[in-house]
Coordinates of C-alpha atoms in Angstrom, one line a residue:
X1 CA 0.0 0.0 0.0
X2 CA 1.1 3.7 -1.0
X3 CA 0.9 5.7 2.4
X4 CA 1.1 8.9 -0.3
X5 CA -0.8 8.9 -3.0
X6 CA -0.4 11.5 -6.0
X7 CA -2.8 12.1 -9.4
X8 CA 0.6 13.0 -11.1
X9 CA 4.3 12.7 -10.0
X10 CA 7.1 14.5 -12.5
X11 CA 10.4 13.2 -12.9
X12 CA 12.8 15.7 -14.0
X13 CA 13.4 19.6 -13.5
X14 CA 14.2 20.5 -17.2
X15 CA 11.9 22.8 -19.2
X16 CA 9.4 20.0 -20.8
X17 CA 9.1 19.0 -17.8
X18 CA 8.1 21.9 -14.9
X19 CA 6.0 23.4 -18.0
X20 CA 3.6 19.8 -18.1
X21 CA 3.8 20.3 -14.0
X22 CA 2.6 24.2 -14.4
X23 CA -0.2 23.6 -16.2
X24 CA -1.3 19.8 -14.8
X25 CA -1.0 22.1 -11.2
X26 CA -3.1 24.8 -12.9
X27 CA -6.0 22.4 -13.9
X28 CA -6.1 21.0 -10.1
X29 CA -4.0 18.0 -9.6
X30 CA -2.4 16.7 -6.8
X31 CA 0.8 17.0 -8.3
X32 CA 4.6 15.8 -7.1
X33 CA 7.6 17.1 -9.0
X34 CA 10.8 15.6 -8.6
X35 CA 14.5 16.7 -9.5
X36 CA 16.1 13.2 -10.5
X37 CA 19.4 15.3 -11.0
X38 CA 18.5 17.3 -13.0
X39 CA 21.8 19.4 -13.7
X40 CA 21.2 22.9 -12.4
X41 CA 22.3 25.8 -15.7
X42 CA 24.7 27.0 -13.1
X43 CA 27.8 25.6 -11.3
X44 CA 30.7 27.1 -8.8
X45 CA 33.9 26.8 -8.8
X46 CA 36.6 29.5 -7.6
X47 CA 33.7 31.1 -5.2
X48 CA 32.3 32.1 -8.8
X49 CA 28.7 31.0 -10.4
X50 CA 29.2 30.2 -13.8
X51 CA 26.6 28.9 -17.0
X52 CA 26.6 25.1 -17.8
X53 CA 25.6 26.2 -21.1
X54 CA 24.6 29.3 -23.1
X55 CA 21.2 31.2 -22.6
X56 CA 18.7 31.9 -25.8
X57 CA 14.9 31.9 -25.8
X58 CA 13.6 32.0 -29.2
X59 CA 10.1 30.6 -29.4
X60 CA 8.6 33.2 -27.1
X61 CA 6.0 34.5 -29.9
X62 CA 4.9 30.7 -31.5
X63 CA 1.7 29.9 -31.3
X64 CA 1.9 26.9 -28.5
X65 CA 4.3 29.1 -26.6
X66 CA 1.7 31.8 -26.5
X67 CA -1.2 29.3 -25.6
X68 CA 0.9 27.7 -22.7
X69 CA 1.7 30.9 -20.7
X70 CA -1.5 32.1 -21.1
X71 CA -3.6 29.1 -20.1
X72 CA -0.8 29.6 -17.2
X73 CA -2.0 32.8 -16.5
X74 CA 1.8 34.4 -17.0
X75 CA 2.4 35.9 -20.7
X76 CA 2.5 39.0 -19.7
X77 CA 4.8 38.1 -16.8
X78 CA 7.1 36.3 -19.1
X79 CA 7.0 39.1 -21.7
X80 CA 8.8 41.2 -19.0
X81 CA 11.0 38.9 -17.9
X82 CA 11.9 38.2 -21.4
X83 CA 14.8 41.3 -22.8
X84 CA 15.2 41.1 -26.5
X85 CA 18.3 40.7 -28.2
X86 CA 19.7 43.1 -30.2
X87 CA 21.1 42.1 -32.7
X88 CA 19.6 38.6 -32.2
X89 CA 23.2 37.3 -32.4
X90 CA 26.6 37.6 -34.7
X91 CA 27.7 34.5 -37.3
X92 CA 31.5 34.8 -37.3
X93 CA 33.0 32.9 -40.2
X94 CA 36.8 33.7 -42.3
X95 CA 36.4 37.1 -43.1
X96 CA 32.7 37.3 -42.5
X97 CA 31.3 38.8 -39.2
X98 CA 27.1 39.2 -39.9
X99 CA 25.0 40.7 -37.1
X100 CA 21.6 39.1 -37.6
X101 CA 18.9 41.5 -36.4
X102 CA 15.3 41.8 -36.5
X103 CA 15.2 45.4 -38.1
X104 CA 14.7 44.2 -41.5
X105 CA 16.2 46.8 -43.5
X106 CA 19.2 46.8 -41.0
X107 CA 19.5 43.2 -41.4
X108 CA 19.4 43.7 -45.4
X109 CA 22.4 46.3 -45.4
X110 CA 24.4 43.6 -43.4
X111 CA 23.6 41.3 -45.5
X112 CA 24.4 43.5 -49.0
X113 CA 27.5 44.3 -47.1
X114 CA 28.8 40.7 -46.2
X115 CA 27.3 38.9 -49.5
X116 CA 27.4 41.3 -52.3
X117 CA 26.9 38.2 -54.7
X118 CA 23.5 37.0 -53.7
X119 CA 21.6 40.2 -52.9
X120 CA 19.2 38.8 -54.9
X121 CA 18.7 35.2 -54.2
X122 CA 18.9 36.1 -50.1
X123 CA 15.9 38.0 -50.6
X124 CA 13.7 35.6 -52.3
X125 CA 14.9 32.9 -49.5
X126 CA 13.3 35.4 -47.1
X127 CA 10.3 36.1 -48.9
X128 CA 9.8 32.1 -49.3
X129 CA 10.2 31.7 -45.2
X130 CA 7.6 34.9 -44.7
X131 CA 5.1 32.8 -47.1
X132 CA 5.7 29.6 -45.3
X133 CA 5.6 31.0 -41.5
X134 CA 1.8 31.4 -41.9
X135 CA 1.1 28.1 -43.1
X136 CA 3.5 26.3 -40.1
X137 CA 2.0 27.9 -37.5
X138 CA -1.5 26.6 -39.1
X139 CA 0.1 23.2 -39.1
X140 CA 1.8 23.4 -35.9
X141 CA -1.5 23.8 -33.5
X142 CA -2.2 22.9 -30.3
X143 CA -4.5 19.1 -31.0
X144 CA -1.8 18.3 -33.2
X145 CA 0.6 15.2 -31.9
X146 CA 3.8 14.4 -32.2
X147 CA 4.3 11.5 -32.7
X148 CA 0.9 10.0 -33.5
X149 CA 0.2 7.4 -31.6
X150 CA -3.7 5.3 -32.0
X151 CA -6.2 5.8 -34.3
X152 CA -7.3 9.4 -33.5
X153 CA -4.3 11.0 -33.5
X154 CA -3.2 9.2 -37.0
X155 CA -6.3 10.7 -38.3
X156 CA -5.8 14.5 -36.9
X157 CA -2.1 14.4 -38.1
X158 CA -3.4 13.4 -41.2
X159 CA -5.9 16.0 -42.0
X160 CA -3.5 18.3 -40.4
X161 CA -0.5 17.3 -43.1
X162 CA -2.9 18.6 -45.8
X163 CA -1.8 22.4 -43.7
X164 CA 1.8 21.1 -44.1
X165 CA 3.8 23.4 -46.6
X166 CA 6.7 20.9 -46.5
X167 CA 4.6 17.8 -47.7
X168 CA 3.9 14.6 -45.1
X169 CA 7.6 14.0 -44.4
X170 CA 8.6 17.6 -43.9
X171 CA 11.2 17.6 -46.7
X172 CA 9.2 19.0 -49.4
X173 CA 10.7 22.1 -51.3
X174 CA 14.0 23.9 -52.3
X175 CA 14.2 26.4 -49.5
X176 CA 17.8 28.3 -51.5
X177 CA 16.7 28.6 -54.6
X178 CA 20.1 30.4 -56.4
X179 CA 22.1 29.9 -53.5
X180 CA 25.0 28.2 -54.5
X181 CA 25.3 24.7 -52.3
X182 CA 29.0 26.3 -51.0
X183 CA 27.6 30.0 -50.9
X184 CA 29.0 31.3 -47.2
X185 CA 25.5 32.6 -46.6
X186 CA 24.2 29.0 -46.5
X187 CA 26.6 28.2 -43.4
X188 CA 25.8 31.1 -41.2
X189 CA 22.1 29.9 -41.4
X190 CA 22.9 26.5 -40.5
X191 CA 24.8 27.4 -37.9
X192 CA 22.2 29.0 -35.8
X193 CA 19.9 26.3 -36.9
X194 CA 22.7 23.3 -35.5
X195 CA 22.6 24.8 -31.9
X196 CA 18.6 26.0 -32.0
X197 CA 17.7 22.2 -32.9
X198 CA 17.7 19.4 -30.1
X199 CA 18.1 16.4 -32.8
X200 CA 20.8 15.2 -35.2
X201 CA 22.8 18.5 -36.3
X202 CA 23.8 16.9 -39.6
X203 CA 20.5 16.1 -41.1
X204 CA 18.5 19.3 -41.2
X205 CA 15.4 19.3 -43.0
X206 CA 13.9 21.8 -45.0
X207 CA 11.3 22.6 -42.2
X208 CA 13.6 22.3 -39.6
X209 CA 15.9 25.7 -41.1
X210 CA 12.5 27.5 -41.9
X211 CA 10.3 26.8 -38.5
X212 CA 13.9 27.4 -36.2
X213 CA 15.9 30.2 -38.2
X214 CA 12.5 32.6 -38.2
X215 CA 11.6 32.0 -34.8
X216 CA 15.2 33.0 -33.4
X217 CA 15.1 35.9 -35.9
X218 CA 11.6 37.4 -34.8
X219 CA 11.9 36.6 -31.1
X220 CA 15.3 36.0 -30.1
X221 CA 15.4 37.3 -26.5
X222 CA 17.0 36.5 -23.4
X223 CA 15.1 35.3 -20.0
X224 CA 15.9 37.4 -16.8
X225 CA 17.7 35.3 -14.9
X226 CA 18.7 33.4 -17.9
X227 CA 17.2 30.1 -17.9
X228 CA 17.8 29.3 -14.5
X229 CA 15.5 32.0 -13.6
X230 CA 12.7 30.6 -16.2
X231 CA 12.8 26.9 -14.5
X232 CA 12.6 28.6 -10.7
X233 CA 9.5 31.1 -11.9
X234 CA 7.8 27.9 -13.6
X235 CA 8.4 26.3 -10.2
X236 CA 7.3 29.2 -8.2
X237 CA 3.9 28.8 -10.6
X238 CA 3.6 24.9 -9.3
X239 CA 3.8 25.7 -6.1
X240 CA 1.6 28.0 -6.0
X241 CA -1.4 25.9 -7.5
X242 CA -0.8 23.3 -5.3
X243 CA 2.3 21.1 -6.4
X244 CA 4.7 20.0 -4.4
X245 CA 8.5 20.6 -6.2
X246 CA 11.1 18.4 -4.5
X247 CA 14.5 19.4 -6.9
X248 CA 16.5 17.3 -4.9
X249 CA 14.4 14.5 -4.7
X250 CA 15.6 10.9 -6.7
X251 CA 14.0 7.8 -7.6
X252 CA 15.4 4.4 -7.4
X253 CA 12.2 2.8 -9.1
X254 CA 9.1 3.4 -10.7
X255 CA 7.0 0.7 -9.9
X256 CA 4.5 -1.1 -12.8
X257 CA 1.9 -3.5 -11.8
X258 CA 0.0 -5.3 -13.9
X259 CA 0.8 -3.0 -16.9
X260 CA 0.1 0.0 -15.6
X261 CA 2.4 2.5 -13.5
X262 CA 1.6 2.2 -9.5
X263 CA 4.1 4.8 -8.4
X264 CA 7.4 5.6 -7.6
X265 CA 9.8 4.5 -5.3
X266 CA 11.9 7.6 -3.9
X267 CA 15.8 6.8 -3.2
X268 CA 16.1 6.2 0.4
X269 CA 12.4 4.9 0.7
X270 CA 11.1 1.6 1.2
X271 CA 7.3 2.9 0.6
X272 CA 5.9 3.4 -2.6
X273 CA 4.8 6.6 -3.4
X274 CA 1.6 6.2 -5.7
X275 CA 0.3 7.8 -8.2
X276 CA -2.1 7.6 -11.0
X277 CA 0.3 9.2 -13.9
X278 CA 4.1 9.6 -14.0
X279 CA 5.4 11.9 -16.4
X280 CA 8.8 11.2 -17.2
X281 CA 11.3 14.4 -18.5
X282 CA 14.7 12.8 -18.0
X283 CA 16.9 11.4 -20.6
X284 CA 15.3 7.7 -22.0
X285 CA 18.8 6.2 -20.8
X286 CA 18.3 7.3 -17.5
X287 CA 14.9 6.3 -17.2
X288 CA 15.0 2.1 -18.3
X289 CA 17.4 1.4 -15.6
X290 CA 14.6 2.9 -12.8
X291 CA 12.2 -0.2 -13.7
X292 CA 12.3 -3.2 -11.4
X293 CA 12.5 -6.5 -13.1
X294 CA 9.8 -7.8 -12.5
X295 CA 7.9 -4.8 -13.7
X296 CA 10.1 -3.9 -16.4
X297 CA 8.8 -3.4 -19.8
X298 CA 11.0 -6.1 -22.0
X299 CA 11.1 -3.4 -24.8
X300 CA 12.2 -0.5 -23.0
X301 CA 16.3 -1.1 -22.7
X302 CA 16.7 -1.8 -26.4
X303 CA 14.6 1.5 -27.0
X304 CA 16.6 3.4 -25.3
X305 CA 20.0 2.0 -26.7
X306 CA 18.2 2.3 -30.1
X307 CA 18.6 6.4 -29.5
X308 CA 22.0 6.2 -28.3
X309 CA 23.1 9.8 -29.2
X310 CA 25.4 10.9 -31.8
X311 CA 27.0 13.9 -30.3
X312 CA 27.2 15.0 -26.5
X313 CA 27.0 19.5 -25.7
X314 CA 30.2 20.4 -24.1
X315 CA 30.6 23.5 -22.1
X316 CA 33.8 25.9 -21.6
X317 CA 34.1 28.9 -19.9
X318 CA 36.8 31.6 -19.9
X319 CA 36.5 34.2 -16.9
X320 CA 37.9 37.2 -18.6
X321 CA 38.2 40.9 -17.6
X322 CA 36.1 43.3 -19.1
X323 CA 38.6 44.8 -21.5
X324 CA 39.2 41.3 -23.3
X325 CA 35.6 41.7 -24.9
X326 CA 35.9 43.2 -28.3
X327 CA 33.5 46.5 -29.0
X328 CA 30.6 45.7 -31.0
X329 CA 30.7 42.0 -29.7
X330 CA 26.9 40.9 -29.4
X331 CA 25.8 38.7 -26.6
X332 CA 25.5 35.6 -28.5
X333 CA 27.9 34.4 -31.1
X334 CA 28.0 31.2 -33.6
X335 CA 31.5 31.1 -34.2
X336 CA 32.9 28.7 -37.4
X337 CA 36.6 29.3 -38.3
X338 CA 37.3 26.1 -40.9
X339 CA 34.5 25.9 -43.3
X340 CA 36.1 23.3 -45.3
X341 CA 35.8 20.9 -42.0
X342 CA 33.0 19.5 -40.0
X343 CA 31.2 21.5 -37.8
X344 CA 31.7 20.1 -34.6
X345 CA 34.1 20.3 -31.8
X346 CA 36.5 23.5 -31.8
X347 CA 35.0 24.5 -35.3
X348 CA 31.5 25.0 -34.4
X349 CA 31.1 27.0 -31.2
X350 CA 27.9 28.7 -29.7
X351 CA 29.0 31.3 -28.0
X352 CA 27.6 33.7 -25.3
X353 CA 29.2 36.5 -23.5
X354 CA 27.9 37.0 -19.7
X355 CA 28.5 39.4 -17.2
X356 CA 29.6 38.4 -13.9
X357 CA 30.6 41.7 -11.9
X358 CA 31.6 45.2 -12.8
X359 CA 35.3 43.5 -13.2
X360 CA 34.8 40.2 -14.9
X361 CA 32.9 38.5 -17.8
X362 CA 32.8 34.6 -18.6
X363 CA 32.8 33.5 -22.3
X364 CA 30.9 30.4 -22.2
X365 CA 31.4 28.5 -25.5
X366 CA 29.1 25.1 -26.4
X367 CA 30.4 22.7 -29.1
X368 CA 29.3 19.7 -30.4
X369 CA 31.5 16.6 -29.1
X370 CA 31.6 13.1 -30.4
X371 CA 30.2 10.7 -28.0
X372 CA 32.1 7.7 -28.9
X373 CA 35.1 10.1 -28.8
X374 CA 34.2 10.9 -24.9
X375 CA 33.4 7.1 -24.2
X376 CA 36.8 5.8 -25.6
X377 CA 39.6 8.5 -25.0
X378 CA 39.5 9.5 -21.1
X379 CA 41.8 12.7 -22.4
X380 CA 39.5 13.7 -25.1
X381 CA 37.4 16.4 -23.2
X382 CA 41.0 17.7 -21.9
X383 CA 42.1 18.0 -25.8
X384 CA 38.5 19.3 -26.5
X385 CA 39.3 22.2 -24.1
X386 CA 42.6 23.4 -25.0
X387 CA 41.3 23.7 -28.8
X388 CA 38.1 25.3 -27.4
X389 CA 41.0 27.8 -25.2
X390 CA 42.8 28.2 -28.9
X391 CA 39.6 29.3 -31.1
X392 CA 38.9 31.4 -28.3
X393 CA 42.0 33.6 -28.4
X394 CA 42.0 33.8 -32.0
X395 CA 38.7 35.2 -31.6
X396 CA 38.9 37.5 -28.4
X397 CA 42.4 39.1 -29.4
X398 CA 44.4 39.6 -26.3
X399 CA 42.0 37.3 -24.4
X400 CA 45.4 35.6 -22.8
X401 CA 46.5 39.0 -21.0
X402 CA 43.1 39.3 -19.0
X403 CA 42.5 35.5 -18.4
X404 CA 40.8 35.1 -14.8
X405 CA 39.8 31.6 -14.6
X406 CA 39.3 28.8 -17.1
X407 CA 36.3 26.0 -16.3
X408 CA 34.3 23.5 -17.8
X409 CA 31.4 21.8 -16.0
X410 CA 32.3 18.5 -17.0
X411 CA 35.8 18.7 -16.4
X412 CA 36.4 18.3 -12.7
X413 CA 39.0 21.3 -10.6
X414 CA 42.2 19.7 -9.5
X415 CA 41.4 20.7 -5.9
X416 CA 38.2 17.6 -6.3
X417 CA 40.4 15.3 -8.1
X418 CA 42.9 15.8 -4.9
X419 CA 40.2 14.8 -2.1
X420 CA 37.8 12.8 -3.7
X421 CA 36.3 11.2 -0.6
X422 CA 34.4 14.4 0.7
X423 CA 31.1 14.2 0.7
X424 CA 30.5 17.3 -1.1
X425 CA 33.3 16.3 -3.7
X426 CA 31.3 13.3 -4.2
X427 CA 28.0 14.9 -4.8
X428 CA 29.7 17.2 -7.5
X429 CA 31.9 14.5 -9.3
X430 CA 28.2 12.7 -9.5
X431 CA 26.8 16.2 -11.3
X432 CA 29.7 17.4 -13.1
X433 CA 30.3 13.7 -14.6
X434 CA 30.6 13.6 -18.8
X435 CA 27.6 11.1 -18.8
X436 CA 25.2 13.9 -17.3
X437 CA 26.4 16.0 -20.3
X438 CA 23.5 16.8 -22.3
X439 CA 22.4 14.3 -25.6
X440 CA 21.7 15.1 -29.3
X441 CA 19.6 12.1 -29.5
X442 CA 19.6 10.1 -32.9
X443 CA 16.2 10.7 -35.1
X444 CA 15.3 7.4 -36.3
X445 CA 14.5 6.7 -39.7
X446 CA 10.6 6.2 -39.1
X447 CA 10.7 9.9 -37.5
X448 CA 7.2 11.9 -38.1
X449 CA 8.4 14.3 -40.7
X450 CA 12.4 13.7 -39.2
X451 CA 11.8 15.8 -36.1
X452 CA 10.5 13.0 -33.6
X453 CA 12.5 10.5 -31.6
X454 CA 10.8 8.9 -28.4
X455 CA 6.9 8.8 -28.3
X456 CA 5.1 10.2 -25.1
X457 CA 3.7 7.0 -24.4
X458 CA 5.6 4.2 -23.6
X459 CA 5.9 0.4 -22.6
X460 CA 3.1 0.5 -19.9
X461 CA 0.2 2.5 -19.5
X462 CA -0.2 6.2 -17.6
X463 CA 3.7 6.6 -18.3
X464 CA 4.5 9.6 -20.5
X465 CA 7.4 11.1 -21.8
X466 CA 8.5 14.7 -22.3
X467 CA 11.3 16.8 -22.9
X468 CA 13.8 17.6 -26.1
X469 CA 13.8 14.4 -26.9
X470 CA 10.5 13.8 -27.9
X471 CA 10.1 16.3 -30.8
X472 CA 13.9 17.1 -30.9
X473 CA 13.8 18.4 -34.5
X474 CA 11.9 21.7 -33.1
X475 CA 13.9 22.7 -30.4
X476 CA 12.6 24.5 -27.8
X477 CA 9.3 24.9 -29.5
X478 CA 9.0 20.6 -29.5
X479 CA 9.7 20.7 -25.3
X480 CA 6.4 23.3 -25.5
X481 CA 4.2 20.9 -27.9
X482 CA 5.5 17.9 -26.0
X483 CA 4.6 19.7 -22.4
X484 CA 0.6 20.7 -23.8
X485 CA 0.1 17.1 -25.4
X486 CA 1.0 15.1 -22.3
X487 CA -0.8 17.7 -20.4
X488 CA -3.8 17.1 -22.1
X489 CA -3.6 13.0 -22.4
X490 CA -3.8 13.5 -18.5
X491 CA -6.7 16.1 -18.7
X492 CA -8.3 14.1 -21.3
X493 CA -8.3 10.6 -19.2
X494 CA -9.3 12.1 -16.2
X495 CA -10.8 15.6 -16.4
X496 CA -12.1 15.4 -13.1
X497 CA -9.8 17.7 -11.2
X498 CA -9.7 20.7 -14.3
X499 CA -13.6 20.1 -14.1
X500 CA -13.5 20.8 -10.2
X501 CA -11.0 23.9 -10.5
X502 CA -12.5 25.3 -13.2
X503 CA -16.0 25.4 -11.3
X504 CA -14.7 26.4 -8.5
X505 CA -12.6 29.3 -9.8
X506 CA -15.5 31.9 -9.1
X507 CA -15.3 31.4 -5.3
X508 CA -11.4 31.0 -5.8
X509 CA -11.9 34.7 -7.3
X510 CA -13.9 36.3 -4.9
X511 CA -12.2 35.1 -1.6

């Protein structure tokens, strides 16, 4: 017997995750939230609090963004706690440095000025993504689901495809038109698109560049707080309604009986904690293991090897003085110095410049890093580093002069590697290890329109799944679609509670 007893217990602090919680909390259920280890977007180290990874909010003004935060009650909040960027961010490439901007006749001069030879053809490519932006958000509403799964939702997603400017596999259409195949212009939109995607960076789709390079251009903007201080207000929101939020709570199992979930079992707990849904927002690889034997769902391990992802985000900051910025640096850089060469590791970096105090500054610079590199060479996120250091200086001229501090969060100080039995160097070892680095998860070949890769329901029934790898191919925009639709599996199988709150929302009002 569960002494506690839950309509909805949330595994995972991440984004997809606390926004299913916010508005499962806001229709009136009992609600539990757990951490799971979720790695916090900050870290110390040197008594300073530096990013795990660069800040960009870019889907603030689509459609299901809109309709989350304000069946949340909090648009207008968020709208001030959003500051847009401007420029939206700089592509720096050989001899190339584009500030992308959403003043559109600014933007063009910067573009006449950088590409002289495709004045023309850039032009039409931006009048073909104003035509299609209509049309996507059409596609892209809010019953829509992705993946399909049953006989309803393969119906809606088909009548929906009609809507679909792209075609039923999203890869419909010439988006360049004249633009050569090795035009320069071509890589500085891929790669914003590479770091704005949460799937496979090599295998963008036509859809994919249209959908994520408009939405970063319109409403490219940065959250206060960055988005450390988006997950705590979205917590903040769950509390209020009702939820409990536990972000250091764990789970050593999630109990199934007779197909269905029971519960969970916290870590340190021999009681089960039961509940009628759990919604599941940490990594599929994370998640089999948690699955007694008895109970576990024979599929589930080879589905989650089956995603095994192709690239890992690695993190390095530089803690710089002030002076070592360059003038007319934006906030947020993409930053590709050998064209010629794959665009991963040292020669693909997403970079963002953040203040720290009145006399320092961190560079924090993302790549893309091999994971069967990092799982076979225990010196490769060392070598990673120094070549991360090298573009770095080439880029921030004098940058070795003003040097504070350099960091990684998945590259452990030398002061924990000297006393490694400490309790609190244990705890951080545990967060700061490579296999907590975040995954580009693999989109399988039988992707809906290449952008999916788990589906939100899986092995037995009332467990969901949410999160970037669900409908990776989107980005941020997929974590909001994949937040609503489990949201509203719940609501839909038991509207009970939302029928309750919503009827009672009068008194609520006037007391």
């Amino acid at each position: 017997m569960a002494k506690r007893y839950y309509d909805v217990i949330v595994l995972g602090a991440g984004l997809g995750p606390l926004l299913a919680a916010a508005l499962l909390a806001k229709r009136g259920y009992r609600l539990l939230v757990l951490g799971c280890g979720t790695p916090e977007d900050t870290y110390e180290e040197a008594g300073l609090r530096l990013p795990r990874w660069p800040s960009y909010f870019g889907v603030g003004g689509t459609p299901i963004a809109r309709l989350v935060l304000t069946e949340l009650g909090v648009r207008q909040i968020v709208r001030r706690k959003l500051q847009p960027l401007e420029p939206r961010y700089q592509v720096v490439l050989p001899r190339i440095r584009l500030d992308v901007t959403a003043d559109r006749e600014r933007y063009a001069e910067e573009l006449a000025r950088e590409f002289p030879d495709a004045v023309h053809p850039i032009a039409t490519f931006y009048e073909r993504l104003d035509r299609l932006a209509g049309p996507i958000d059409r596609f892209l509403r809010d019953d829509l689901v992705l993946p399909p799964d049953g006989f309803l939702e393969r119906r809606r997603f088909q009548r929906a495809s009609v809507q679909n400017p792209f075609g039923p596999y999203g890869d419909t259409g010439d988006l360049w038109a004249d633009i050569p195949a090795g035009h320069p212009f071509r890589l500085a939109v891929a790669a914003q698109v590479r770091f704005a995607t949460h799937s496979d960076p090599d295998a963008q789709t036509p859809m994919q560049i249209a959908r994520l390079h408009c939405s970063w251009l319109a409403d490219g903007s940065l959250p206060d707080g960055g988005l450390a201080g988006l997950r705590a207000f979205l917590c903040e929101r769950i509390s209020l309604h009702g939820g409990e939020v536990a972000i250091d709570g764990a789970v050593s199992e999630i109990v199934v009986r007779r197909g269905r979930v029971a519960g969970v079992r916290r870590a340190g707990e021999e009681d089960v904690t039961g509940a009628q849904y759990v919604i599941a927002g940490i990594d599929a690889a994370r998640l089999a293991p948690l699955f007694a034997d008895r109970g576990a769902p024979e599929a589930f391990p080879g589905f989650a090897a089956a995603r095994r992802p192709k690239y890992r985000l690695f993190t390095r900051n530089v803690v710089v003085r002030p002076e070592a910025i360059p003038e007319g640096m934006a906030r947020h850089v993409f930053f590709v110095p050998d064209p010629p060469y794959p665009p991963i590791e040292d020669n693909h970096l997403f970079i963002e410049v953040v203040p720290l105090q009145s006399d320092a500054a961190v560079v924090c610079a993302r790549s893309f890093a091999p994971t069967g590199r990092i799982e076979s060479d225990p010196d490769y996120l060392d070598s990673l580093a120094r070549r991360i250091d090298a573009r770095l200086e080439w880029l921030f001229p004098f940058m070795d002069r003003h040097v504070v501090l350099r960091s990684s969060p998945w590259i452990l100080p030398s002061d924990l590697c000297a006393d490694p039995s400490r309790r609190s160097a244990l705890l951080e070892r545990a967060a700061r290890s490579p296999d907590r680095m975040p995954s580009v998860p693999h989109v399988p070949q039988d992707a809906t329109l290449g952008l999916t890769c788990l589906p939100h329901r899986v092995a037995c029934r009332n467990l969901l799944l949410t999160g970037p790898e669900v409908i990776p191919g989107l980005g941020d925009e997929g974590t909001f679609m994949s937040a609503w639709t489990v949201a509203r599996i719940v609501t839909e199988k038991d509207p009970r509670p939302a029928r309750l709150r919503r009827d009672a929302a009068p008194k609520f009002e006037m007391g």
